[in-house]
Amino acid sequence: MLADILERLHVADDPRIASIADAAERPGEVISSNPTTAEPLASVRLDTAEDYERIAETASKAFRAWRRVPGPVRGQAVRAIADELRKHKQDLGALVTMEVGKIRSEGEGEVQETIDIADFAVGLSRQLYGLTMPSERADHRIEERWHPLGPVGVITAFNFPNAVWGWNAMIGAVCGDSIIWKPSLYAPLTAIATNAICARVLKELDHPDIFQLVIGTDDAVGERLVADKRVPLISATGSCRMGRIVSQKVAARLGKCLLELGGNNAVIFEPDANLSLAIPSTVFGAVGTAGQRCTSTRRLLCHESIADEVVEKFAKAYEQIRLGDPLDASTHVGPLIHEHAVEQFLSAMTEAQDQGGELIVGGGRAEVEGLKGHFVQPTIIRAPADNNLPIALEETFAPILYVFTYKDLDEAIEMHNGVDQGLSSAIFSESMRAAERFTSESGSDCGLAYVNLGTSGAEIGGAFGGEKDTGGGRESGSDAWKAYMRRQTVSIHSGSTIQLAQGIRFDQ
Ligand code: UN1
């Protein structure tokens, strides 16, 4: 099946794919494994420091040519990319499923997210607007011009191996930038296939080679990319730990960073929450993608008057969850990405129970017949009555939902904001007052706030990102494009006598 998919995606002969049939750990290669079967899919050649140098030079050269292509023409190229991605949506989605274990509809949904951002970018290519300002001086004019920035380094995580690159690459492309993509070593095939589609379209249109891919270790290529002065912007998605290292290295060379790091997202259930909406939405938020989204729901803050009923209903809903092969259309939840993630899940379980958490459902490794992958049980843990459960303050990338209770909305909001991260948040309530309070300046402190929707599954049209340890970056829609361009304030004088600003006189 993999060989056919790679064939249809035109990458079966890609020189980076060292072997499909006898994938084995060899020096200079990495194995892409299927987390569902724990079996190797392919071995992929790793780029070296010298490869990085060549790739960065190509990206710099491509940038110098691409920046002179008019914005709307760049948009037409991105439109052709979107058309091509549409044709390959199923195969690319299946590849995502095979490499990272997302269920089919989420794998395809991710490719759809890239198509959506490409469509958005096409429109944007005609709307890279700058402001004009009235000058305080006669015969003077001030305006802002947005210029392409340079090669952009895009570091992506395993959990969104296609869409997060898409957010950066499609916007960067219409902004006139080239892209150096360093994907997760857990999803190199998705990266090879995605990048190849985009590179092929540009080549057919005779455009510069702006989509560059570098697959390598942090030592060999990651550190070089982050320290590279030719790369004015590093957009990185991953853990808070990784973000701290990257941002310090980029700051040391006074480069710019766009960070989308961890989340510890909570949902508040008010007493008047519509539970037939709130519970399924929160189940998807907590167990969708096996709890491996940065937007996954990790904490449920439930009003004390409905907590017992809610926990009971959740336990029933979790009985319906079908764990299994993510390629099978009836599966809801696939495996975790690797064995280490299972160990982290199990250690969180031990800590939660040591800290007085009550196990409501799940809690262990899951056996799925015929599959040797990294499956765990979707889990609910109820916090002790004093709400003291320190493990819930950490982000564990697994399907664990911690349930807390509260007495009034002020207390709920305080608990909600009482974590280091600030990505996504949600409230379920029929009350306009509660919704307004939650989304007000003294409500949720997150970059994303939802009312009567779960914490994951953002559309591309809004700016995506979060505050505090989430890193502060904004990607995707709205005016996030401004991070991918440089702003020039242009003042033009059309008179013939010198007039200095601030009324300064400098007469001779
Ligand atoms: C991520 O987990 O890094 O809002 C991105 C969502 C998706 C993107 C998640 N659109 O859940």
Short mmCIF file of C-alpha atoms and ligand atoms in Angstrom, two decimals:
data_model
loop_
_atom_site.label_atom_id
_atom_site.label_comp_id
_atom_site.label_asym_id
_atom_site.label_seq_id
_atom_site.Cartn_x
_atom_site.Cartn_y
_atom_site.Cartn_z
CA MET A 1 0.00 0.00 0.00
CA LEU A 2 2.78 2.46 0.93
CA ALA A 3 4.64 1.80 -2.32
CA ASP A 4 1.47 2.55 -4.33
CA ILE A 5 0.82 5.73 -2.41
CA LEU A 6 4.38 6.95 -2.93
CA GLU A 7 4.10 6.07 -6.61
CA ARG A 8 0.88 8.06 -7.02
CA LEU A 9 2.47 10.96 -5.15
CA HIS A 10 5.43 10.78 -7.61
CA VAL A 11 8.02 10.26 -4.89
CA ALA A 12 8.64 6.52 -5.19
CA ASP A 13 12.06 7.30 -6.72
CA ASP A 14 12.91 10.16 -4.41
CA PRO A 15 16.62 9.80 -3.62
CA ARG A 16 15.99 10.54 0.05
CA ILE A 17 13.87 7.42 0.45
CA ALA A 18 16.66 4.89 0.91
CA SER A 19 14.49 1.83 1.12
CA ILE A 20 10.89 0.75 1.56
CA ALA A 21 11.27 -2.98 1.36
CA ASP A 22 14.09 -3.54 3.81
CA ALA A 23 13.88 -0.51 6.04
CA ALA A 24 16.61 -0.89 8.63
CA GLU A 25 18.60 1.36 10.89
CA ARG A 26 21.74 2.32 8.95
CA PRO A 27 24.16 5.15 9.64
CA GLY A 28 23.00 8.41 8.08
CA GLU A 29 19.41 7.22 7.81
CA VAL A 30 16.28 7.41 9.90
CA ILE A 31 13.46 4.92 9.97
CA SER A 32 9.92 6.11 9.61
CA SER A 33 7.79 3.67 11.59
CA ASN A 34 4.09 3.02 11.59
CA PRO A 35 2.91 3.67 15.17
CA THR A 36 -0.07 1.38 14.58
CA THR A 37 1.99 -1.71 13.84
CA ALA A 38 5.32 -0.61 15.34
CA GLU A 39 6.85 -1.77 12.07
CA PRO A 40 9.18 0.22 9.84
CA LEU A 41 7.69 1.89 6.77
CA ALA A 42 10.85 3.14 5.11
CA SER A 43 14.34 4.35 5.79
CA VAL A 44 15.07 7.92 4.84
CA ARG A 45 18.45 9.49 4.19
CA LEU A 46 19.39 12.20 6.66
CA ASP A 47 20.84 15.48 5.47
CA THR A 48 24.27 16.42 6.73
CA ALA A 49 25.73 19.80 7.64
CA GLU A 50 27.05 20.11 4.06
CA ASP A 51 23.61 19.30 2.67
CA TYR A 52 22.18 22.04 4.88
CA GLU A 53 24.63 24.54 3.46
CA ARG A 54 23.64 23.66 -0.10
CA ILE A 55 19.92 23.77 0.73
CA ALA A 56 20.19 27.13 2.53
CA GLU A 57 22.09 28.60 -0.43
CA THR A 58 19.41 27.36 -2.84
CA ALA A 59 16.71 28.89 -0.62
CA SER A 60 18.57 32.22 -0.50
CA LYS A 61 19.01 32.29 -4.25
CA ALA A 62 15.37 31.33 -4.84
CA PHE A 63 14.28 34.10 -2.46
CA ARG A 64 16.22 36.75 -4.38
CA ALA A 65 14.33 35.84 -7.57
CA TRP A 66 10.91 35.10 -6.01
CA ARG A 67 10.70 38.41 -4.14
CA ARG A 68 10.58 40.20 -7.50
CA VAL A 69 7.64 38.14 -8.77
CA PRO A 70 4.48 40.24 -8.26
CA GLY A 71 2.30 39.21 -5.30
CA PRO A 72 -0.75 38.21 -7.39
CA VAL A 73 1.47 36.10 -9.66
CA ARG A 74 2.85 34.36 -6.59
CA GLY A 75 -0.78 33.83 -5.61
CA GLN A 76 -1.50 32.11 -8.92
CA ALA A 77 1.32 29.66 -8.21
CA VAL A 78 -0.15 28.91 -4.79
CA ARG A 79 -3.52 28.41 -6.44
CA ALA A 80 -1.99 25.75 -8.69
CA ILE A 81 -0.50 24.12 -5.58
CA ALA A 82 -3.93 24.03 -3.94
CA ASP A 83 -5.36 22.33 -7.06
CA GLU A 84 -2.62 19.71 -6.96
CA LEU A 85 -3.11 19.11 -3.23
CA ARG A 86 -6.82 18.57 -3.88
CA LYS A 87 -5.94 15.80 -6.33
CA HIS A 88 -3.67 14.10 -3.80
CA LYS A 89 -5.71 14.69 -0.66
CA GLN A 90 -6.58 11.04 -0.08
CA ASP A 91 -3.09 9.69 -0.64
CA LEU A 92 -1.42 12.38 1.43
CA GLY A 93 -4.00 11.89 4.17
CA ALA A 94 -3.34 8.14 4.16
CA LEU A 95 0.39 8.79 4.39
CA VAL A 96 -0.20 11.00 7.45
CA THR A 97 -2.24 8.17 8.96
CA MET A 98 0.48 5.62 8.29
CA GLU A 99 3.30 7.75 9.66
CA VAL A 100 1.70 9.35 12.72
CA GLY A 101 -1.37 7.20 13.43
CA LYS A 102 -4.15 9.77 12.98
CA ILE A 103 -7.46 8.36 11.86
CA ARG A 104 -8.19 8.68 8.13
CA SER A 105 -10.61 11.58 8.36
CA GLU A 106 -8.17 13.55 10.50
CA GLY A 107 -5.30 12.74 8.14
CA GLU A 108 -7.34 14.01 5.21
CA GLY A 109 -8.64 16.87 7.35
CA GLU A 110 -5.09 17.98 7.82
CA VAL A 111 -4.46 18.10 4.08
CA GLN A 112 -7.74 20.00 3.77
CA GLU A 113 -6.34 22.52 6.24
CA THR A 114 -3.35 23.06 3.93
CA ILE A 115 -5.70 23.45 0.95
CA ASP A 116 -7.77 25.97 2.92
CA ILE A 117 -4.75 28.05 3.87
CA ALA A 118 -3.54 27.93 0.27
CA ASP A 119 -6.93 29.30 -0.87
CA PHE A 120 -6.70 31.98 1.80
CA ALA A 121 -3.18 32.84 0.65
CA VAL A 122 -4.32 33.26 -2.96
CA GLY A 123 -6.72 36.03 -1.90
CA LEU A 124 -4.11 37.49 0.41
CA SER A 125 -1.63 37.76 -2.47
CA ARG A 126 -3.71 40.72 -3.69
CA GLN A 127 -4.18 42.21 -0.24
CA LEU A 128 -0.75 42.71 1.28
CA TYR A 129 -1.93 46.16 2.24
CA GLY A 130 0.12 48.87 3.87
CA LEU A 131 -1.27 51.94 5.62
CA THR A 132 -0.75 55.53 4.58
CA MET A 133 -0.37 58.28 7.17
CA PRO A 134 -0.87 62.00 6.84
CA SER A 135 2.45 63.79 7.09
CA GLU A 136 2.78 66.78 9.40
CA ARG A 137 4.73 68.54 6.63
CA ALA A 138 3.41 69.99 3.36
CA ASP A 139 4.41 68.10 0.19
CA HIS A 140 5.32 65.02 2.19
CA ARG A 141 3.76 61.62 2.12
CA ILE A 142 4.21 58.62 4.44
CA GLU A 143 3.25 55.06 3.67
CA GLU A 144 4.05 51.57 4.82
CA ARG A 145 5.29 49.04 2.32
CA TRP A 146 5.44 45.34 3.09
CA HIS A 147 8.37 43.60 1.49
CA PRO A 148 9.33 39.92 1.36
CA LEU A 149 11.43 38.95 4.36
CA GLY A 150 13.82 36.21 3.26
CA PRO A 151 14.12 32.45 3.58
CA VAL A 152 11.88 31.34 6.47
CA GLY A 153 12.91 28.34 8.58
CA VAL A 154 9.89 26.18 9.42
CA ILE A 155 10.33 23.54 12.12
CA THR A 156 7.32 21.24 12.46
CA ALA A 157 6.25 18.59 14.96
CA PHE A 158 5.06 15.04 14.27
CA ASN A 159 1.43 15.72 15.19
CA PHE A 160 0.60 18.02 12.27
CA PRO A 161 3.15 16.90 9.68
CA ASN A 162 1.34 18.59 6.80
CA ALA A 163 -0.98 21.43 7.91
CA VAL A 164 1.34 23.39 10.16
CA TRP A 165 3.92 23.54 7.39
CA GLY A 166 1.07 24.57 5.08
CA TRP A 167 0.15 27.53 7.30
CA ASN A 168 3.70 28.80 7.12
CA ALA A 169 4.63 27.83 3.60
CA MET A 170 1.51 29.01 1.76
CA ILE A 171 1.50 32.38 3.53
CA GLY A 172 5.29 32.72 3.25
CA ALA A 173 5.09 31.93 -0.47
CA VAL A 174 2.60 34.68 -1.31
CA CYS A 175 4.60 37.06 0.87
CA GLY A 176 7.60 36.46 -1.42
CA ASP A 177 9.67 34.29 0.92
CA SER A 178 11.36 30.97 0.36
CA ILE A 179 10.92 28.19 2.89
CA ILE A 180 13.42 25.83 4.52
CA TRP A 181 11.36 23.09 6.12
CA LYS A 182 12.80 20.93 8.87
CA PRO A 183 10.11 18.32 9.57
CA SER A 184 9.83 15.92 12.48
CA LEU A 185 11.95 12.80 12.04
CA TYR A 186 8.77 10.84 12.85
CA ALA A 187 7.09 12.00 9.65
CA PRO A 188 9.72 12.36 6.93
CA LEU A 189 7.67 10.67 4.19
CA THR A 190 4.78 13.09 4.56
CA ALA A 191 7.26 15.94 4.32
CA ILE A 192 8.97 14.52 1.24
CA ALA A 193 5.64 13.99 -0.53
CA THR A 194 4.15 17.36 0.45
CA ASN A 195 7.23 19.34 -0.44
CA ALA A 196 7.59 17.48 -3.74
CA ILE A 197 4.05 18.37 -4.83
CA CYS A 198 4.69 22.07 -4.19
CA ALA A 199 8.17 22.06 -5.73
CA ARG A 200 6.90 20.26 -8.85
CA VAL A 201 4.10 22.78 -9.42
CA LEU A 202 6.54 25.69 -9.16
CA LYS A 203 8.96 24.03 -11.54
CA GLU A 204 6.22 23.46 -14.11
CA LEU A 205 5.37 27.15 -13.86
CA ASP A 206 9.05 28.05 -14.24
CA HIS A 207 9.28 29.72 -10.85
CA PRO A 208 12.27 29.63 -8.50
CA ASP A 209 12.76 26.66 -6.22
CA ILE A 210 11.40 28.26 -3.03
CA PHE A 211 10.33 25.08 -1.20
CA GLN A 212 13.40 23.52 0.36
CA LEU A 213 13.34 20.53 2.66
CA VAL A 214 16.04 19.56 5.11
CA ILE A 215 15.61 16.28 6.97
CA GLY A 216 18.14 15.86 9.72
CA THR A 217 19.06 15.72 13.33
CA ASP A 218 19.18 18.76 15.56
CA ASP A 219 22.96 18.49 15.76
CA ALA A 220 23.57 18.31 12.05
CA VAL A 221 20.92 20.63 10.64
CA GLY A 222 18.53 21.98 13.32
CA GLU A 223 21.13 24.02 15.13
CA ARG A 224 22.55 25.33 11.87
CA LEU A 225 19.13 26.46 10.67
CA VAL A 226 18.35 28.21 13.94
CA ALA A 227 21.72 29.99 14.00
CA ASP A 228 21.71 30.90 10.31
CA LYS A 229 21.78 34.67 9.77
CA ARG A 230 20.51 34.19 6.22
CA VAL A 231 17.19 33.05 7.74
CA PRO A 232 15.51 36.10 9.30
CA LEU A 233 12.51 34.20 10.68
CA ILE A 234 12.29 30.84 12.41
CA SER A 235 8.76 29.54 12.82
CA ALA A 236 8.83 26.61 15.22
CA THR A 237 6.11 24.28 16.46
CA GLY A 238 6.78 21.82 19.27
CA SER A 239 7.35 21.55 22.99
CA CYS A 240 7.94 24.48 25.34
CA ARG A 241 11.38 23.00 26.04
CA MET A 242 12.29 23.10 22.35
CA GLY A 243 10.85 26.63 22.04
CA ARG A 244 13.03 27.93 24.86
CA ILE A 245 16.18 26.63 23.18
CA VAL A 246 15.21 27.88 19.72
CA SER A 247 14.09 31.33 20.87
CA GLN A 248 17.31 31.95 22.81
CA LYS A 249 19.47 30.93 19.88
CA VAL A 250 17.49 33.06 17.46
CA ALA A 251 17.48 36.02 19.86
CA ALA A 252 21.27 35.76 20.20
CA ARG A 253 21.58 36.66 16.52
CA LEU A 254 18.69 39.16 16.75
CA GLY A 255 16.55 37.10 14.41
CA LYS A 256 12.77 36.76 14.65
CA CYS A 257 10.88 33.82 16.05
CA LEU A 258 7.32 32.68 15.63
CA LEU A 259 6.59 30.07 18.27
CA GLU A 260 3.64 27.73 18.61
CA LEU A 261 4.43 25.58 21.62
CA GLY A 262 2.57 23.52 24.18
CA GLY A 263 -0.93 23.96 25.53
CA ASN A 264 -2.77 22.87 28.64
CA ASN A 265 -6.24 23.57 27.41
CA ALA A 266 -9.31 23.53 29.61
CA VAL A 267 -13.05 23.52 29.07
CA ILE A 268 -15.47 25.05 31.57
CA PHE A 269 -18.91 23.48 32.00
CA GLU A 270 -21.29 26.01 33.53
CA PRO A 271 -24.42 24.70 35.32
CA ASP A 272 -26.53 25.63 32.28
CA ALA A 273 -24.24 23.91 29.74
CA ASN A 274 -26.09 22.03 27.02
CA LEU A 275 -24.57 18.65 27.81
CA SER A 276 -25.65 17.00 24.57
CA LEU A 277 -23.37 19.51 22.86
CA ALA A 278 -20.72 19.89 25.53
CA ILE A 279 -19.92 16.23 26.12
CA PRO A 280 -19.34 15.05 22.52
CA SER A 281 -17.37 18.22 21.75
CA THR A 282 -15.16 17.67 24.78
CA VAL A 283 -14.72 13.96 24.04
CA PHE A 284 -13.38 14.88 20.60
CA GLY A 285 -11.14 17.55 22.13
CA ALA A 286 -9.74 15.11 24.68
CA VAL A 287 -9.32 11.90 22.69
CA GLY A 288 -9.20 13.09 19.05
CA THR A 289 -5.72 12.57 17.52
CA ALA A 290 -5.17 10.40 20.65
CA GLY A 291 -4.80 13.61 22.67
CA GLN A 292 -1.74 14.61 20.63
CA ARG A 293 -2.82 18.03 19.42
CA CYS A 294 -1.38 21.13 21.00
CA THR A 295 -5.06 22.12 21.20
CA SER A 296 -6.25 18.88 22.85
CA THR A 297 -8.49 19.28 25.88
CA ARG A 298 -6.52 18.30 28.98
CA ARG A 299 -8.68 19.69 31.81
CA LEU A 300 -12.42 19.81 32.39
CA LEU A 301 -13.57 22.36 34.96
CA CYS A 302 -17.07 21.43 35.92
CA HIS A 303 -19.55 23.30 38.12
CA GLU A 304 -20.00 21.29 41.34
CA SER A 305 -23.78 21.09 40.87
CA ILE A 306 -23.43 18.96 37.71
CA ALA A 307 -20.05 17.28 38.24
CA ASP A 308 -21.27 13.80 39.23
CA GLU A 309 -23.78 13.64 36.39
CA VAL A 310 -21.16 14.89 33.92
CA VAL A 311 -18.52 12.38 35.00
CA GLU A 312 -21.05 9.56 34.69
CA LYS A 313 -22.03 10.69 31.19
CA PHE A 314 -18.39 10.95 30.15
CA ALA A 315 -17.70 7.44 31.42
CA LYS A 316 -20.60 6.19 29.25
CA ALA A 317 -19.41 8.18 26.24
CA TYR A 318 -15.88 6.76 26.61
CA GLU A 319 -17.31 3.22 26.43
CA GLN A 320 -18.36 4.02 22.85
CA ILE A 321 -14.86 5.05 21.73
CA ARG A 322 -13.41 2.62 19.21
CA LEU A 323 -9.67 2.27 19.55
CA GLY A 324 -7.91 0.59 16.67
CA ASP A 325 -6.32 0.77 13.26
CA PRO A 326 -6.54 4.40 12.15
CA LEU A 327 -6.83 3.29 8.52
CA ASP A 328 -10.14 1.62 9.40
CA ALA A 329 -13.00 4.07 8.83
CA SER A 330 -14.81 3.02 12.01
CA THR A 331 -11.89 3.82 14.34
CA HIS A 332 -12.09 6.91 16.55
CA VAL A 333 -8.67 6.78 18.20
CA GLY A 334 -5.37 5.45 16.93
CA PRO A 335 -2.04 4.90 18.68
CA LEU A 336 0.42 7.28 20.30
CA ILE A 337 3.42 8.19 18.20
CA HIS A 338 6.02 5.98 19.93
CA GLU A 339 6.79 3.85 22.94
CA HIS A 340 8.30 6.77 24.84
CA ALA A 341 4.91 8.53 24.64
CA VAL A 342 3.28 5.43 26.15
CA GLU A 343 5.81 5.53 28.98
CA GLN A 344 5.07 9.20 29.60
CA PHE A 345 1.36 8.41 29.68
CA LEU A 346 1.90 5.58 32.16
CA SER A 347 4.10 7.71 34.38
CA ALA A 348 1.42 10.46 34.40
CA MET A 349 -1.07 7.79 35.47
CA THR A 350 1.09 6.76 38.40
CA GLU A 351 1.64 10.36 39.46
CA ALA A 352 -2.03 11.27 39.13
CA GLN A 353 -3.07 8.41 41.39
CA ASP A 354 -0.24 9.06 43.86
CA GLN A 355 -1.51 12.63 44.06
CA GLY A 356 -5.00 11.48 44.98
CA GLY A 357 -6.60 11.49 41.53
CA GLU A 358 -9.43 9.01 41.07
CA LEU A 359 -9.30 6.88 37.95
CA ILE A 360 -12.72 7.00 36.29
CA VAL A 361 -11.95 5.21 33.01
CA GLY A 362 -8.88 3.94 31.16
CA GLY A 363 -5.50 4.40 32.76
CA GLY A 364 -3.43 1.76 31.02
CA ARG A 365 -1.83 0.47 27.89
CA ALA A 366 -4.41 -0.85 25.42
CA GLU A 367 -4.24 -4.08 23.50
CA VAL A 368 -5.62 -4.01 19.98
CA GLU A 369 -5.90 -7.40 18.36
CA GLY A 370 -3.41 -8.00 15.62
CA LEU A 371 -1.64 -4.68 16.11
CA LYS A 372 1.58 -4.19 18.04
CA GLY A 373 1.45 -0.39 18.08
CA HIS A 374 1.57 2.15 20.86
CA PHE A 375 -2.03 2.15 22.03
CA VAL A 376 -3.26 3.55 25.34
CA GLN A 377 -6.74 3.75 26.81
CA PRO A 378 -8.55 7.08 26.63
CA THR A 379 -8.53 8.10 30.27
CA ILE A 380 -10.46 10.24 32.73
CA ILE A 381 -9.02 11.14 36.14
CA ARG A 382 -11.03 13.03 38.71
CA ALA A 383 -9.06 15.44 40.89
CA PRO A 384 -9.35 15.18 44.68
CA ALA A 385 -11.89 17.47 46.39
CA ASP A 386 -9.26 20.14 47.11
CA ASN A 387 -8.41 20.25 43.36
CA ASN A 388 -4.75 19.67 44.20
CA LEU A 389 -3.42 17.59 41.29
CA PRO A 390 -0.03 18.96 40.18
CA ILE A 391 0.38 16.49 37.29
CA ALA A 392 -2.55 18.21 35.55
CA LEU A 393 -0.44 21.35 35.28
CA GLU A 394 1.87 19.53 32.88
CA GLU A 395 1.12 18.80 29.25
CA THR A 396 1.17 15.04 28.65
CA PHE A 397 0.71 14.31 24.95
CA ALA A 398 -1.87 11.54 25.43
CA PRO A 399 -5.67 11.15 25.78
CA ILE A 400 -5.98 12.06 29.47
CA LEU A 401 -8.77 14.30 30.75
CA TYR A 402 -8.46 15.63 34.30
CA VAL A 403 -11.77 16.69 35.87
CA PHE A 404 -11.95 19.47 38.47
CA THR A 405 -14.94 21.07 40.18
CA TYR A 406 -15.63 24.70 40.99
CA LYS A 407 -18.22 26.81 42.81
CA ASP A 408 -18.47 29.97 40.72
CA LEU A 409 -17.25 31.27 37.39
CA ASP A 410 -14.59 33.54 38.90
CA GLU A 411 -13.01 30.54 40.57
CA ALA A 412 -13.28 28.53 37.34
CA ILE A 413 -11.52 31.25 35.35
CA GLU A 414 -8.76 31.47 37.94
CA MET A 415 -8.23 27.70 37.77
CA HIS A 416 -8.46 27.85 34.02
CA ASN A 417 -5.66 30.42 33.76
CA GLY A 418 -3.56 28.81 36.48
CA VAL A 419 -1.23 26.91 34.13
CA ASP A 420 1.96 27.97 32.35
CA GLN A 421 0.59 27.61 28.84
CA GLY A 422 -2.05 29.75 27.12
CA LEU A 423 -3.13 28.23 23.83
CA SER A 424 -6.78 27.17 23.67
CA SER A 425 -9.82 27.39 25.93
CA ALA A 426 -13.55 26.82 25.90
CA ILE A 427 -16.73 27.39 27.86
CA PHE A 428 -20.07 25.67 27.52
CA SER A 429 -22.96 27.79 28.71
CA GLU A 430 -26.30 29.03 27.43
CA SER A 431 -25.76 32.31 29.22
CA MET A 432 -24.61 35.34 27.30
CA ARG A 433 -23.13 36.75 30.52
CA ALA A 434 -20.89 33.76 31.13
CA ALA A 435 -19.75 33.71 27.49
CA GLU A 436 -18.93 37.41 27.55
CA ARG A 437 -17.12 37.13 30.87
CA PHE A 438 -15.04 34.21 29.57
CA THR A 439 -13.98 36.07 26.43
CA SER A 440 -13.45 39.43 28.16
CA GLU A 441 -10.11 40.96 29.15
CA SER A 442 -10.40 39.31 32.57
CA GLY A 443 -11.53 35.97 31.21
CA SER A 444 -9.51 33.27 29.41
CA ASP A 445 -5.86 34.24 28.98
CA CYS A 446 -5.44 32.04 25.89
CA GLY A 447 -4.85 32.90 22.25
CA LEU A 448 -7.95 30.91 21.28
CA ALA A 449 -11.26 31.03 23.14
CA TYR A 450 -14.33 29.04 22.15
CA VAL A 451 -17.93 29.36 23.29
CA ASN A 452 -19.96 26.16 22.95
CA LEU A 453 -17.21 24.50 20.91
CA GLY A 454 -14.30 22.30 21.98
CA THR A 455 -10.68 23.47 22.25
CA SER A 456 -9.32 21.81 19.10
CA GLY A 457 -10.16 22.16 15.45
CA ALA A 458 -9.50 25.80 14.66
CA GLU A 459 -10.41 27.07 11.21
CA ILE A 460 -7.57 28.61 9.22
CA GLY A 461 -9.19 32.07 8.89
CA GLY A 462 -8.32 33.24 12.40
CA ALA A 463 -4.85 33.89 13.79
CA PHE A 464 -3.66 30.71 15.52
CA GLY A 465 -1.36 30.68 18.54
CA GLY A 466 -1.18 31.36 22.24
CA GLU A 467 0.26 33.33 25.11
CA LYS A 468 2.60 32.61 28.04
CA ASP A 469 4.67 29.44 27.55
CA THR A 470 2.83 28.74 24.30
CA GLY A 471 5.25 31.28 22.86
CA GLY A 472 3.15 34.23 21.66
CA GLY A 473 3.35 33.53 17.92
CA ARG A 474 0.42 33.78 15.52
CA GLU A 475 0.22 31.72 12.36
CA SER A 476 -2.41 30.92 9.77
CA GLY A 477 -5.12 33.50 8.99
CA SER A 478 -6.07 37.08 9.88
CA ASP A 479 -3.01 39.37 9.75
CA ALA A 480 -0.51 36.64 10.72
CA TRP A 481 1.07 37.25 7.28
CA LYS A 482 2.78 40.34 8.66
CA ALA A 483 5.30 38.15 10.51
CA TYR A 484 6.50 36.84 7.13
CA MET A 485 7.27 40.28 5.68
CA ARG A 486 9.36 43.27 6.60
CA ARG A 487 7.67 46.61 7.05
CA GLN A 488 9.21 49.68 5.52
CA THR A 489 7.95 53.12 6.48
CA VAL A 490 8.48 55.21 3.38
CA SER A 491 8.48 59.03 3.54
CA ILE A 492 8.48 60.88 0.25
CA HIS A 493 9.07 64.61 -0.19
CA SER A 494 7.84 66.20 -3.40
CA GLY A 495 8.59 69.87 -2.56
CA SER A 496 11.80 71.77 -3.00
CA THR A 497 12.44 73.36 0.40
CA ILE A 498 13.80 71.43 3.35
CA GLN A 499 11.37 70.98 6.23
CA LEU A 500 12.62 69.07 9.25
CA ALA A 501 10.25 67.14 11.47
CA GLN A 502 9.53 68.24 15.04
CA GLY A 503 9.89 71.85 13.86
CA ILE A 504 13.68 71.71 14.04
CA ARG A 505 15.43 74.68 12.41
CA PHE A 506 18.80 74.18 10.79
CA ASP A 507 19.09 77.37 8.74
CA GLN A 508 22.43 78.34 7.37
C1 UN1 B 1 -1.35 21.62 16.56
O1 UN1 B 1 -1.79 20.76 17.30
O2 UN1 B 1 -0.11 21.90 16.53
O3 UN1 B 1 -6.90 23.74 16.01
C2 UN1 B 1 -2.17 22.37 15.57
C3 UN1 B 1 -6.52 22.60 15.75
C4 UN1 B 1 -5.83 22.36 14.41
C5 UN1 B 1 -4.39 22.71 14.50
C6 UN1 B 1 -3.64 22.08 15.64
N1 UN1 B 1 -6.48 23.16 13.41
O4 UN1 B 1 -6.69 21.65 16.50
#
